[in-house]
Amino acid sequence: MKRLDRFILKAFAGPFVAILFVVLFILVMQFLWLYIDELVGKGLGMKVILEFLMWGSCTILPMALPLATLLSSVMTMGQLADNNELIALKAAGLSVTRVMAPLIIVTAAISVGAFYTSNNLVPYAFNQIYTLREDILKTKEEIKIPAGTFYDGIDGYILRVDNTDEETGMMQGVLVYDHTKGKGNTSMSIADSAIIRMAKTKDYLTFTMYNGTNYQETNSLRYRDTSLELQKINFTKQEMIISLENYAFEKSDSAKFGDQIKSMNVKQLIQTKDSLHRVDADTRVDQFKRLMSGGYFVRRDQLDSGFVDRGLQLYENPEFLSWQDITKERDAYQSASTRLNQMISDVTGFERESYEYTFYLRRADLEFLKKFAGALACFILFFIGAPIGALVRKGGLGVPMIVAVLFFVLYWVIDLTGAKLAKDGAINATMGAFISTAVLFPIGMYFTWKAVNDSNLFNVDTVKSGWRRVKSKIIGMFRKTRIVYMGTPDFAVAPLDRLINNGYNVVGVVTVADKPSGRGLKLNESAVKKYAVEHGIPVLQPVKLKDPEFLEALKAWKADLFVVVAFRMLPEEVWTMPKLGTFNLHAALLPQYRGAAPLNWAVINGEQMTGVTTFMIDKDIDTGGIILRQDHRIAETDTVGDVHDALMEIGSDLVVQTVQGIIEGNVETRVQRSFIQGSEVLKPAPKLTRELCHIDWTDTTKHVYDLIRGLSPYPAAFTELVREGENPLQLKIFGAEKLTAADIASIFGVDTAAAGTVLCDGKSHLAVATADGAILIKDLQLSGKKRMDVKSFLLGFREPASYSTTAGTSKEVCAKVRS
């Protein structure tokens, strides 16, 4: 054994022994209080009382051992943590599990000892205490004659005294009725005073009376002589010797309650259970025979399983249950009713008859299992006490001990409840015996996991958050939070749909006014308006957000919360209107990419990570306190359309989480500068311009490739193809690949090409040279044509290599934004 193990075991042994004796003393006092009425007033010696308490303490051990294990483990681990010894052991590389290892072994030994105590000592103690208690009950109370009342505590005599001298024991004004002959009040003595002396053996007493008179009458009538004879004798002193029985305590030679359930060990309980099962089975067979022979069934063979197979069902006979006249039918029903009532009476009697066996069988099953359950409880309670001490870091009689005692009370209440229900047959014996340990087992595992991972036992913030969540649900049962949703494009439809499907109360939608578009200048409705109209949600479409009519209509909705997704900048009169505030979903990880086009710029700049952020709106653009953020990785081949679709789903979930958190009051905002690391430079996301979309082929291959991805599918990067004597042709590029110099030589057979040179093999490959390579075009659209792949384009576009490209400005625009 290592020195550390000895140190921990010594720290555990002292508190365990001390607490065990304290707990035993407290429980023995409770035990004594239960039987105090049976012990006092009988002149029992101290030896008898101590023996009674000794056996009583033995019966209490199964309850005291789990409690002592629980409290001593709390004190041991709490003392180690309080003295910083546990921290030192962790710093030396020892885990909490290793520190607890010797205590776990000792607790396992205590559990084994608890089982042997329950199986061997406790049954013997119950046998002894039952026998001792019967002997005590046989012992009569000491003779104490009260003044002014008739006392019948002495067999065959009734006494009355006026008063008694407490010092001498001399009684004054004595009246004695002698009923030993069983003839009523035929013998009476009256004396001025008297005194009682009891023999040391308590088998007789001497009753000495002074200055009195004795009256006796025959109280017997004869056939010829019906007179009653009265005898009166005066005396100065008269002594009466009265024999006594059971006034002295007599202990039985041997215990005689070995057949009681609590006085049996496991082996005896198994034998008792087998016997009870046999008796119960025999009783049921006998009851069935008596039921069959009782004349209740007209055709008893109908109860035979083979009767149906032989096709003898009487109810299939058309004449079955049919009578020729009403009298026979009435007599048949009366006869059947009489037999049925008699059968019900007999079955009820059978149930009472079987109850005795089933009751004792349940008790035997329960007592058998509780011997194992008590031992298991010692082991499980250790895994509650030790982690509590380690986590709370207090080894004295403070909060950890109070918490531990509360857990023991929980165990004790559940154990008593389970045992009561099992005895009554409401639940089976296994559940009744092990329900308390089953409840504590996951608690012990959870506390141990917390201690091993050195995390807080109770997180106050989590408790507060849970309370706010429950509170919001209770309030929501009576009044749902009123939400107004503000958005315009497809990106804003998914969050709105998610809110509606999750049962939130969206009372209205605000979106942009309808605008004419297309060749026919047909009014075009926003995606959010189309969704709202389909779902019957009221819509407001202000031209100006400060319009008084719009503000009045918005106030009329009495909204508690505004949710903004891909909408315009709100004036202060709007975002300060709801009492819960206004939050926005931004398609970037703020504080990066504040502005109108965060999705595009994240891809254009070649970012590998982006995401969505919810934040409270303030007077500036995208600067409010951050509520939640969720990141998303951008693949090298992702276009802004791919990122848009992914963030739309992630953003929808984040909007629901934010709404729920605000309703429950469980959100905390963080200033955006707390997310800036070191010298990190903030990148803006301004509006997209035509100059940005015009590709500058003098830029690097990677920058051009990222620009194409960041503008696909909308608004799309473009270049202009020019040939002498012809107008420039605009070519939008939606999909492309990067080519190195080696790739150019392999595909097109040229070693070098100036930036902006159009390369084509005339069949399936079309590329434009960049400053350090080329861009292989895969998906494109020529001005005035449909979008198509490059092969389809080359089939109808002759001599593309004869064209050159115009100088774009995307390189210059991107450089300004990055700087």
mmCIF file of C-alpha atoms in Angstrom, residues 480 483 485 492-509 531-532 534-538 652 655-656 659:
data_model
loop_
_atom_site.group_PDB
_atom_site.id
_atom_site.type_symbol
_atom_site.label_atom_id
_atom_site.label_comp_id
_atom_site.label_asym_id
_atom_site.label_seq_id
_atom_site.Cartn_x
_atom_site.Cartn_y
_atom_site.Cartn_z
ATOM 1 C CA LYS A 480 -47.828 34.657 -27.160
ATOM 2 C CA ILE A 483 -43.462 39.323 -33.727
ATOM 3 C CA TYR A 485 -40.881 40.216 -39.507
ATOM 4 C CA ALA A 492 -35.347 36.060 -45.798
ATOM 5 C CA VAL A 493 -38.100 33.554 -46.643
ATOM 6 C CA ALA A 494 -36.557 30.521 -44.928
ATOM 7 C CA PRO A 495 -36.240 32.179 -41.452
ATOM 8 C CA LEU A 496 -39.834 33.425 -41.712
ATOM 9 C CA ASP A 497 -41.018 29.936 -42.652
ATOM 10 C CA ARG A 498 -39.082 28.433 -39.743
ATOM 11 C CA LEU A 499 -40.700 30.843 -37.279
ATOM 12 C CA ILE A 500 -44.192 30.034 -38.581
ATOM 13 C CA ASN A 501 -43.582 26.264 -38.479
ATOM 14 C CA ASN A 502 -42.284 26.490 -34.900
ATOM 15 C CA GLY A 503 -45.516 28.112 -33.749
ATOM 16 C CA TYR A 504 -44.319 31.669 -33.152
ATOM 17 C CA ASN A 505 -46.901 34.439 -33.426
ATOM 18 C CA VAL A 506 -45.862 36.476 -36.477
ATOM 19 C CA VAL A 507 -48.512 39.209 -36.597
ATOM 20 C CA GLY A 508 -47.233 41.034 -39.669
ATOM 21 C CA VAL A 509 -44.566 41.378 -42.339
ATOM 22 C CA TYR A 531 -44.862 33.917 -48.770
ATOM 23 C CA ALA A 532 -46.799 36.191 -46.398
ATOM 24 C CA GLU A 534 -49.856 32.664 -49.222
ATOM 25 C CA HIS A 535 -49.993 32.198 -45.432
ATOM 26 C CA GLY A 536 -52.473 34.976 -44.720
ATOM 27 C CA ILE A 537 -50.018 37.238 -42.867
ATOM 28 C CA PRO A 538 -50.707 41.013 -43.029
ATOM 29 C CA SER A 652 -33.091 30.107 -40.055
ATOM 30 C CA VAL A 655 -33.210 33.215 -35.865
ATOM 31 C CA VAL A 656 -35.421 30.696 -34.033
ATOM 32 C CA VAL A 659 -36.231 34.622 -30.769
#
